Tab-separated table of C-alpha atoms and ligand atoms in Angstrom:
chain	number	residue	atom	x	y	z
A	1	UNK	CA	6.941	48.927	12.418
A	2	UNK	CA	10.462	50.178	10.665
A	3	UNK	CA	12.836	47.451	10.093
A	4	UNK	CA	16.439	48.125	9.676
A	5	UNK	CA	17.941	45.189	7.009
A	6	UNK	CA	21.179	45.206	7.120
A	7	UNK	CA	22.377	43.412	4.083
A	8	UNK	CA	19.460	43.332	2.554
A	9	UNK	CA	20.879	43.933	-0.847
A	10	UNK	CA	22.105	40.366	-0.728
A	11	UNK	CA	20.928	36.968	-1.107
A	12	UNK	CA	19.089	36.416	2.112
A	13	UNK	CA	18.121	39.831	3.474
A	14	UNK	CA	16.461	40.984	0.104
A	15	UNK	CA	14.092	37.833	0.183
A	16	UNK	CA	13.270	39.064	3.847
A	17	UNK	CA	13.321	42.409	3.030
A	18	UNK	CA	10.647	41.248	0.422
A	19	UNK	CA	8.508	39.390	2.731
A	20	UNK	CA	8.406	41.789	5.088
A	21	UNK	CA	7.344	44.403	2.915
A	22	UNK	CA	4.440	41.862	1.904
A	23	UNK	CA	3.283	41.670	5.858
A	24	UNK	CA	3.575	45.632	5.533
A	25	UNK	CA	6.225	46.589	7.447
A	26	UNK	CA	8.534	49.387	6.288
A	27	UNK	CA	11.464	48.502	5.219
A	28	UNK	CA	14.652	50.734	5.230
A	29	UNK	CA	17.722	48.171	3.792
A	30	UNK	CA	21.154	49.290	4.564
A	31	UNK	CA	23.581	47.929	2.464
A	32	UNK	CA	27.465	48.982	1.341
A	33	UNK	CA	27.193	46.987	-1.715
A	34	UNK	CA	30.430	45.334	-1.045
A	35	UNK	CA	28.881	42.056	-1.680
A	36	UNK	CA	25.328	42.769	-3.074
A	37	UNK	CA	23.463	44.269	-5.844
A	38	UNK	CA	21.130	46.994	-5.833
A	39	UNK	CA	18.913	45.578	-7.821
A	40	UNK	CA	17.684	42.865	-5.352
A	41	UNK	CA	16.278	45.843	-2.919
A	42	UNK	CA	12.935	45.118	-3.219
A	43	UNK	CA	10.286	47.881	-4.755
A	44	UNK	CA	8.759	49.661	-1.873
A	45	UNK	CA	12.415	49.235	0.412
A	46	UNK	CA	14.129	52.252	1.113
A	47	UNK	CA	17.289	52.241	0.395
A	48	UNK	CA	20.842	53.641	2.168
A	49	UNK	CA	24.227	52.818	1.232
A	50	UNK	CA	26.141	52.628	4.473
A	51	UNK	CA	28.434	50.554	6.053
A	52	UNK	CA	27.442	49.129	9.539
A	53	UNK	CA	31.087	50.231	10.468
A	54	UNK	CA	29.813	53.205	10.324
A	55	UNK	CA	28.150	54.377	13.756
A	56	UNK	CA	27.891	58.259	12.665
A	57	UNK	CA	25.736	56.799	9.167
A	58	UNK	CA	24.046	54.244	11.159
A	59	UNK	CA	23.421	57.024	13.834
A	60	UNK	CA	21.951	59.199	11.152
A	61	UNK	CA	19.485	56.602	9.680
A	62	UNK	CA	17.983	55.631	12.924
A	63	UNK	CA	16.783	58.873	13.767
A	64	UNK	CA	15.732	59.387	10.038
A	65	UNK	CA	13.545	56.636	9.601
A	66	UNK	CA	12.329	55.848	13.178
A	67	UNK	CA	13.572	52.352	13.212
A	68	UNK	CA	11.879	50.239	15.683
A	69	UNK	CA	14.049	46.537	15.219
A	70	UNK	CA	17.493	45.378	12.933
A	71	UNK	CA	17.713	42.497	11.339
A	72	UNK	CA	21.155	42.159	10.924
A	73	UNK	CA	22.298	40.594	7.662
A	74	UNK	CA	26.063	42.278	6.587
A	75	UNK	CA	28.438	40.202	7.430
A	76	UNK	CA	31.512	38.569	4.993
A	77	UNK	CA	30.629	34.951	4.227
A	78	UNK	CA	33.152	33.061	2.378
A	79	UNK	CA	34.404	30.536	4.830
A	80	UNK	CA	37.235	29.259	2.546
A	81	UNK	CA	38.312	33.093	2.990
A	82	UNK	CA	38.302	33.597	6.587
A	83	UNK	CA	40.660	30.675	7.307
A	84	UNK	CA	42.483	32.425	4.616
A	85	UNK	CA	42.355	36.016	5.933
A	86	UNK	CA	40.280	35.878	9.378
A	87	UNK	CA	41.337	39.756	10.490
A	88	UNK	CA	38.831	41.015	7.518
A	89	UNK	CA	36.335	39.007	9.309
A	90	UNK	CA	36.761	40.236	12.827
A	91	UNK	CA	36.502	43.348	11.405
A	92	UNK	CA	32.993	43.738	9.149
A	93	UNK	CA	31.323	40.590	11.325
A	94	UNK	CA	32.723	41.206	14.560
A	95	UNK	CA	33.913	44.771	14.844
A	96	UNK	CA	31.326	46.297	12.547
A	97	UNK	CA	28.394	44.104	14.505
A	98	UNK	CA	29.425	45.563	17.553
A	99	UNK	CA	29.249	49.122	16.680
A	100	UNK	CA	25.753	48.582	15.277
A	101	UNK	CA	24.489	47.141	18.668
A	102	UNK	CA	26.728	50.136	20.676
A	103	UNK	CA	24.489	52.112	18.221
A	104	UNK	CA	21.445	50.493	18.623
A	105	UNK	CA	21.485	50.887	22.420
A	106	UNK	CA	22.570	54.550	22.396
A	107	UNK	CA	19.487	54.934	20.286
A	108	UNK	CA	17.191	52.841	22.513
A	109	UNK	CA	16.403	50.228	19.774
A	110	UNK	CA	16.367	46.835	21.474
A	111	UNK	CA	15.401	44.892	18.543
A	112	UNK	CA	17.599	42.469	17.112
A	113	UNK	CA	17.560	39.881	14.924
A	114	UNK	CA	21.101	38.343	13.875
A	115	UNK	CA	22.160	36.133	11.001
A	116	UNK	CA	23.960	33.304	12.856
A	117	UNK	CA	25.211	30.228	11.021
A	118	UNK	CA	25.584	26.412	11.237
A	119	UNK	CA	29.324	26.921	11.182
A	120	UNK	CA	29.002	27.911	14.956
A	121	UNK	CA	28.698	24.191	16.075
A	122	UNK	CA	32.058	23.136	14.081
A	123	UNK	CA	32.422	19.319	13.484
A	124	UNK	CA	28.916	17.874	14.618
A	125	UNK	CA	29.144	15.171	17.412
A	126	UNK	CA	25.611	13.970	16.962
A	127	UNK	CA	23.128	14.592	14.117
A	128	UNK	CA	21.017	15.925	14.130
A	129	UNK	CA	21.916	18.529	15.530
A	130	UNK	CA	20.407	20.674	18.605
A	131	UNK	CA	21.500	24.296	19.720
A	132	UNK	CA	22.692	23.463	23.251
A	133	UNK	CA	25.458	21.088	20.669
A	134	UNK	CA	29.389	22.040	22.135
A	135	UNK	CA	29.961	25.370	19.946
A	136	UNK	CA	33.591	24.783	18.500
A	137	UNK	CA	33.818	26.599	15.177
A	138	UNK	CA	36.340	24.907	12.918
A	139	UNK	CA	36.316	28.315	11.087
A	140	UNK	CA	37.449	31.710	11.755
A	141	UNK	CA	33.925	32.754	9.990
A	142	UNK	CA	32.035	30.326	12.656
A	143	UNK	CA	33.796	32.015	15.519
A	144	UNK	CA	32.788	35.720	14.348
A	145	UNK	CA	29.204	34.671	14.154
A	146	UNK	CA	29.607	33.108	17.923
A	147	UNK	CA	31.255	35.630	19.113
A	148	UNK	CA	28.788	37.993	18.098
A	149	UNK	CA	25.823	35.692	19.737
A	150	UNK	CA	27.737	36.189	22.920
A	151	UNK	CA	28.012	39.918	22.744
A	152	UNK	CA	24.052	39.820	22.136
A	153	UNK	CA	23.306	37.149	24.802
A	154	UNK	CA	25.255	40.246	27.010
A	155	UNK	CA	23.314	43.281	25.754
A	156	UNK	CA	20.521	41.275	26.513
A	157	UNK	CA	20.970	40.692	30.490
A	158	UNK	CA	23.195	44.151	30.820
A	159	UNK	CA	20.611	46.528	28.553
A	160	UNK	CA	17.796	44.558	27.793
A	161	UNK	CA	18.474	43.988	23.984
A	162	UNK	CA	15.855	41.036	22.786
A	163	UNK	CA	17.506	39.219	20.033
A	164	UNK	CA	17.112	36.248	18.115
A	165	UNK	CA	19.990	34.285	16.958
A	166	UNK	CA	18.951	32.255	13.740
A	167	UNK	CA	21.377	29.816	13.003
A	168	UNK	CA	21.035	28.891	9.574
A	169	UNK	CA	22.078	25.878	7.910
A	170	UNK	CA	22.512	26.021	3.696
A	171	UNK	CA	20.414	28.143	2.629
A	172	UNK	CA	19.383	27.732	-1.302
A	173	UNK	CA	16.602	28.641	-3.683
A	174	UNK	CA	14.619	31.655	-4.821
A	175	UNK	CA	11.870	33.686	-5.218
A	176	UNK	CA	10.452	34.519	-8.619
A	177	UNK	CA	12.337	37.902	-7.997
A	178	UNK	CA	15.697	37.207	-5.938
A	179	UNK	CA	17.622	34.800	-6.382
A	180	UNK	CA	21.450	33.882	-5.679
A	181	UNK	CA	24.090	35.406	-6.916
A	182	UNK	CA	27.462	35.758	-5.107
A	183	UNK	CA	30.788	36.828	-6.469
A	184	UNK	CA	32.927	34.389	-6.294
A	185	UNK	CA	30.277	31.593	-6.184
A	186	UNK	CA	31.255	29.053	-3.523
A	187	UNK	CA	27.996	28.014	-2.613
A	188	UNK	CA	27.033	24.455	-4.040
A	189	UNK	CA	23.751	25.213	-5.735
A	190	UNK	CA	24.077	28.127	-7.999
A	191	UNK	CA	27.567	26.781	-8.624
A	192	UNK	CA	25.965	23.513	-9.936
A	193	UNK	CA	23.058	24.941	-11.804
A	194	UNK	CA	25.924	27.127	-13.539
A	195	UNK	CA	27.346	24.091	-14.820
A	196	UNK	CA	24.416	23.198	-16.143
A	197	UNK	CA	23.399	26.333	-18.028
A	198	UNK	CA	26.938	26.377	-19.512
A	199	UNK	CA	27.340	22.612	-20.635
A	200	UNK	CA	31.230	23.034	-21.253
A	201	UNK	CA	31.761	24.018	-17.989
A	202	UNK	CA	33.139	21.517	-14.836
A	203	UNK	CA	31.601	21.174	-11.896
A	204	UNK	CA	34.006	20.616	-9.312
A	205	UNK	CA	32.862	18.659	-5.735
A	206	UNK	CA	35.347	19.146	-3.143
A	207	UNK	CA	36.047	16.004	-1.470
A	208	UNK	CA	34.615	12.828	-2.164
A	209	UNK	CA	36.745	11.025	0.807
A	210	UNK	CA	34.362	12.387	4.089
A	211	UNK	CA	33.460	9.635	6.464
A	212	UNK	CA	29.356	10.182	4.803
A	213	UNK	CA	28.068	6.737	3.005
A	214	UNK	CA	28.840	8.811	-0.507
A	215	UNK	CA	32.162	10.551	0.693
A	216	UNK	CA	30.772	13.775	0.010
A	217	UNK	CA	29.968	16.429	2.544
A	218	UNK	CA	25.801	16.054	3.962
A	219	UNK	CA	24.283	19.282	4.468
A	220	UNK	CA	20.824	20.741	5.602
A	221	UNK	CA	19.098	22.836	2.423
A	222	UNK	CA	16.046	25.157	3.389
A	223	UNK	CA	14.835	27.325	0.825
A	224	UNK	CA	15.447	31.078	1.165
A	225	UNK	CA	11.834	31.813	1.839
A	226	UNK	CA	11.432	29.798	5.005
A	227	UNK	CA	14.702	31.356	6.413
A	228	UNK	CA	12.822	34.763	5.672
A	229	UNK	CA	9.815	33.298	7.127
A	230	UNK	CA	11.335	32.143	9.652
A	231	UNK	CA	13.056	36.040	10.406
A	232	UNK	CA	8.921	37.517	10.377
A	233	UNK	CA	7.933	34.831	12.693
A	234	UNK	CA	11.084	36.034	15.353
A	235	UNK	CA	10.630	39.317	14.617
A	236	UNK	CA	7.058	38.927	16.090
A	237	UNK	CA	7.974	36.795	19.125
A	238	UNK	CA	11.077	39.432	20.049
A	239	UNK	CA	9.023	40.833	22.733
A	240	UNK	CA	8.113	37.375	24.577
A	241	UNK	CA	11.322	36.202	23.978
A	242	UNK	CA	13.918	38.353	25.824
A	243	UNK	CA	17.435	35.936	23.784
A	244	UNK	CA	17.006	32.923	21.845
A	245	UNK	CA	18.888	30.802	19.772
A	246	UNK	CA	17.377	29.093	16.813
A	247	UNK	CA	18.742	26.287	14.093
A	248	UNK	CA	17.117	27.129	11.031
A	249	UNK	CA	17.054	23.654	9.228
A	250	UNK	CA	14.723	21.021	8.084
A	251	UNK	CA	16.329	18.149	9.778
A	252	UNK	CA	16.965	16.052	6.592
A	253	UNK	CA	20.377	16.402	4.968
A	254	UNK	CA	21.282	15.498	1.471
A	255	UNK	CA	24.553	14.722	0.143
A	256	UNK	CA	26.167	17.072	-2.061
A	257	UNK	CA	26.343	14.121	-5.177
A	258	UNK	CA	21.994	13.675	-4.329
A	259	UNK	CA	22.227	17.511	-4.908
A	260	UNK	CA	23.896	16.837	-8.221
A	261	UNK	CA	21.358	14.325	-9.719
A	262	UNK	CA	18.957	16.380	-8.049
A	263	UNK	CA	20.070	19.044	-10.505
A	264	UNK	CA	20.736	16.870	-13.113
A	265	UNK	CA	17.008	15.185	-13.246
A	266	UNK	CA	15.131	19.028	-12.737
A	267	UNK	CA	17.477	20.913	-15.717
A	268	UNK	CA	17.905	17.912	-17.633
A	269	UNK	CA	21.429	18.971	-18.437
A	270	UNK	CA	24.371	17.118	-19.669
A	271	UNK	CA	26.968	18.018	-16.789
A	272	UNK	CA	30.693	17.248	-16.168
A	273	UNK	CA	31.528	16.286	-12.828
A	274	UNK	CA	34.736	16.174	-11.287
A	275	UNK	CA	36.437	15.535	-8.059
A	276	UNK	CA	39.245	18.211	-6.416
A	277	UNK	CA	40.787	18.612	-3.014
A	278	UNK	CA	38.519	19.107	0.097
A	279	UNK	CA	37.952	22.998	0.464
A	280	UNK	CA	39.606	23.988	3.888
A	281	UNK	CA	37.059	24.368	6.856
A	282	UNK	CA	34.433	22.036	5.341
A	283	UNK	CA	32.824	20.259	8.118
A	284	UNK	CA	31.523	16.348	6.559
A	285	UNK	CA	27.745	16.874	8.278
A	286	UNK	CA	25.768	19.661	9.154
A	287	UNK	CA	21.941	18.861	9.728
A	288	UNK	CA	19.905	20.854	12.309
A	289	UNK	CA	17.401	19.578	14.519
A	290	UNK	CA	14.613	22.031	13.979
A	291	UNK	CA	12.609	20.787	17.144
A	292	UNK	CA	12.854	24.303	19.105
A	293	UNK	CA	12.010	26.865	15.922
A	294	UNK	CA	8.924	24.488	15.018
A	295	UNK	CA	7.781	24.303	18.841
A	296	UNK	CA	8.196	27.669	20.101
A	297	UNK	CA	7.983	29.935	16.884
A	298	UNK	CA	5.253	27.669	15.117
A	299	UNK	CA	7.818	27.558	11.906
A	300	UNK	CA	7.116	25.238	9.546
A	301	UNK	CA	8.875	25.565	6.259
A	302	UNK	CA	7.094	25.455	3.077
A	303	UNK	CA	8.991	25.495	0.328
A	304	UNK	CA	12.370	23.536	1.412
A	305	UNK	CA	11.852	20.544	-0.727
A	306	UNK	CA	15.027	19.654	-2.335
A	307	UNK	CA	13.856	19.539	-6.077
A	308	UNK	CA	11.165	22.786	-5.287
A	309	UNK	CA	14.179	24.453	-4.141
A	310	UNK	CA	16.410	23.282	-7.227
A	311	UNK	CA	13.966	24.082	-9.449
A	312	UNK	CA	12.639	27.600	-7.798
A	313	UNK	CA	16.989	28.224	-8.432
A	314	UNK	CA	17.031	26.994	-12.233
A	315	UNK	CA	14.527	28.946	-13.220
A	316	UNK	CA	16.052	32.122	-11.927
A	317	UNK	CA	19.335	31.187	-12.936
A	318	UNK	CA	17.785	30.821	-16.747
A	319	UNK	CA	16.255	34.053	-16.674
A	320	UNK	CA	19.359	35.860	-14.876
A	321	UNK	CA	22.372	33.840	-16.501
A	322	UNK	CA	24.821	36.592	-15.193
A	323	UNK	CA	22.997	37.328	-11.546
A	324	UNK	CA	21.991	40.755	-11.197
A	325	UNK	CA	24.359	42.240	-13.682
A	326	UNK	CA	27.235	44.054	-12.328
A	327	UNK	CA	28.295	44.341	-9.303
A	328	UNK	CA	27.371	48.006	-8.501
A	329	UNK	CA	24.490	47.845	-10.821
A	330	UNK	CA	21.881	50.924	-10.900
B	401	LIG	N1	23.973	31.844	2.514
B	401	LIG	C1	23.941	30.900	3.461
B	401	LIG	O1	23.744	29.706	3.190
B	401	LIG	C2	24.131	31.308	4.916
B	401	LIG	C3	24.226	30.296	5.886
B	401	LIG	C4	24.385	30.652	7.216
B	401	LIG	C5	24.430	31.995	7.583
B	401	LIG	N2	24.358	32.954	6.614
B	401	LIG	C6	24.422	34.372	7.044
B	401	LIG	O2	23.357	35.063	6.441
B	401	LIG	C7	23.738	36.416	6.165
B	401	LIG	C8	23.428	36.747	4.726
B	401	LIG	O3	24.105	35.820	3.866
B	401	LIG	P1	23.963	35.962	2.287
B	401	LIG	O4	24.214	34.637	1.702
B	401	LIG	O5	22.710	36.692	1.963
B	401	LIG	O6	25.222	36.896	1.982
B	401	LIG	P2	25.385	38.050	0.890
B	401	LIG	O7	26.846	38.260	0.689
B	401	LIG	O8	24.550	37.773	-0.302
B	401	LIG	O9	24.772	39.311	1.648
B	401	LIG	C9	25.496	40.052	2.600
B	401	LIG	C10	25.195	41.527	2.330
B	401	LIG	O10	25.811	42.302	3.341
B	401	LIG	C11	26.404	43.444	2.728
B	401	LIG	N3	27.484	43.866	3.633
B	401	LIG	C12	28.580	43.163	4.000
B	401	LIG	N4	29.302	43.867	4.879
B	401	LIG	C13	28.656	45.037	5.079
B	401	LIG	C14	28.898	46.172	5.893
B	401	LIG	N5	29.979	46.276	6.658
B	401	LIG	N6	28.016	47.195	5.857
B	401	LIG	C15	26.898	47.116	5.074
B	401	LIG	N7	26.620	46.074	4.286
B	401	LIG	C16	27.488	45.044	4.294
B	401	LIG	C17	26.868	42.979	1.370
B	401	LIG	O11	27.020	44.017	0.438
B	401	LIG	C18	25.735	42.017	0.990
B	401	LIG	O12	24.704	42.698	0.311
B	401	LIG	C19	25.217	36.517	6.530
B	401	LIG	O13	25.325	37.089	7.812
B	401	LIG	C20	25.678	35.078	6.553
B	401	LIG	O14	26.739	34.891	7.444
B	401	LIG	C21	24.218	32.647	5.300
């Protein structure tokens, strides 16, 4: 089978991208590089540097590599951003998503698997949390994923698209390979662990006044693998499945300050921590319930221990102090 990645030059999609290439499927990742590095496309990938904006480029590299399914990574992330500037959102995660599945369905492929998020659900009325939860996205870059679900949900009845929607939670970790490295850093992990490597350097928690028994936000950490293990096993089920919607979470959230001894007892690191303004669109608890992926996909993640996952993170941060290098590197 030919998988499509589409962001698979970042974070998440290259682990998958790697995993699937383990379960030998071909892998063709499409990637602009905007936001990832080409060294994280995994040995064995093929790789195309396109936008998925672009229908005439994603045109071309369906009918040059016979894709049979997408798993649709690209998308802008930075939720502090997209209150900030929300059109550049509607435009590479809504606009640019929708030209990949008018694509998709001119070429017949009717194999989706999207990238949803958490940040659909908006402030969480009961944790945990289950996917029929009120959808009310505090965040312009919640309501792009959403309204991207929708648009799928549609293909689906109208053309027959099978897609599933993976709504992750925070995902964190790494392989021995790929790890995290965004540009800016806003994610808590990697921005913690690069405290610790640099020992002069603040860590800053934003917010310590959320109604949580610490005052710091609660999230929902799986590690990276099981969210790509969790892609293989939906990727299999597509045909049975016709549209679902998945949380991708363990069920168990941890507040950000247990994150930080967390970190502090794995790297053993004398850290500075200090306490700024809340970061806007920062809901105070997200934690799935992960009842539905574990009944009807059979997930069950593996590695999403909290210190496995800080400790799987250290040890690539140590050996990859600057991330990949540069941004457009090789
Ligand atoms: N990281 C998390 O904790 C998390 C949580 C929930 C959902 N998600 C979703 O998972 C997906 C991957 O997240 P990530 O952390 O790996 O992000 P990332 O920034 O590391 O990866 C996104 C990749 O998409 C590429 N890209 C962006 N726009 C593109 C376009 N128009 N055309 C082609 N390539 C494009 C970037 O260059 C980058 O390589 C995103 O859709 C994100 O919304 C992530």
């Amino acid at each position: 089978m030919n998988v499509l990645v589409t962001g698979g030059a970042g974070y998440i999609g290259s682990v998958c991208a790697e995993q699937l290439l383990m379960r030998k499927y071909r892998v063709i990742v499409y990637d602009n590089l905007s936001a990832g590095h080409r060294a994280a496309v995994p040995k064995g990938a093929q790789f195309v540097r396109g936008d998925v904006a672009d229908a005439q480029s994603l045109a071309r590299t369906f009918r040059r590599f016979k894709i049979d399914a997408v798993m649709h990574f690209a998308a802008n992330i930075l939720v502090e951003e997209s209150v900030r500037d929300p059109a550049v959102f509607y435009r590479n995660n809504v606009a640019a998503s929708l030209t990949l599945l008018e694509v998709m369905k001119e070429h017949g492929i009717l194999n989706l698997v999207f990238s949803s998020s958490a940040a659909v659900y908006g402030e969480a009325q009961t944790i945990p949390i289950p996917e029929d939860h009120p959808k009310a996205p505090i965040n312009p870059y919640g309501e792009t994923k959403l309204v991207v679900e929708r648009a799928a949900e549609w293909y689906h009845r109208a053309y027959g698209l099978k897609c599933v929607c993976l709504r992750y939670f925070n995902a964190a970790g790494a392989t021995r390979r790929l790890g995290e490295d965004h540009q800016p850093e806003t994610h808590l992990l990697p921005r913690i662990l690069d405290a610790a490597l640099d020992t002069g350097r603040d860590f800053i928690l934003y917010g310590d006044d959320y109604p949580t028994p610490d005052g710091t936000c609660v999230r929902d950490f799986v590690h990276v693998a099981d969210i790509a293990l969790a892609h293989v096993m939906a990727l299999k089920k597509l045909p049975k499945v016709g549209f679902a919607v998945y949380n991708v979470g363990l069920g168990r959230g941890y507040s950000l300050r247990e994150v930080v001894k967390a970190v502090q007892e794995v790297t053993r690191r004398p850290m500075n921590v200090t306490v700024g303004p809340r970061r806007a669109g920062d809901p105070a608890r997200l934690v799935a319930s992960p009842e539905k992926i574990c009944r009807e996909l059979g997930w069950q993640p593996r590695y999403s221990d909290l210190r496995y996952i800080v400790r799987s993170a250290w040890n690539w941060k140590r050996k990859h102090p600057h991330g990949y290098g540069s941004r457009h590197d090789c």
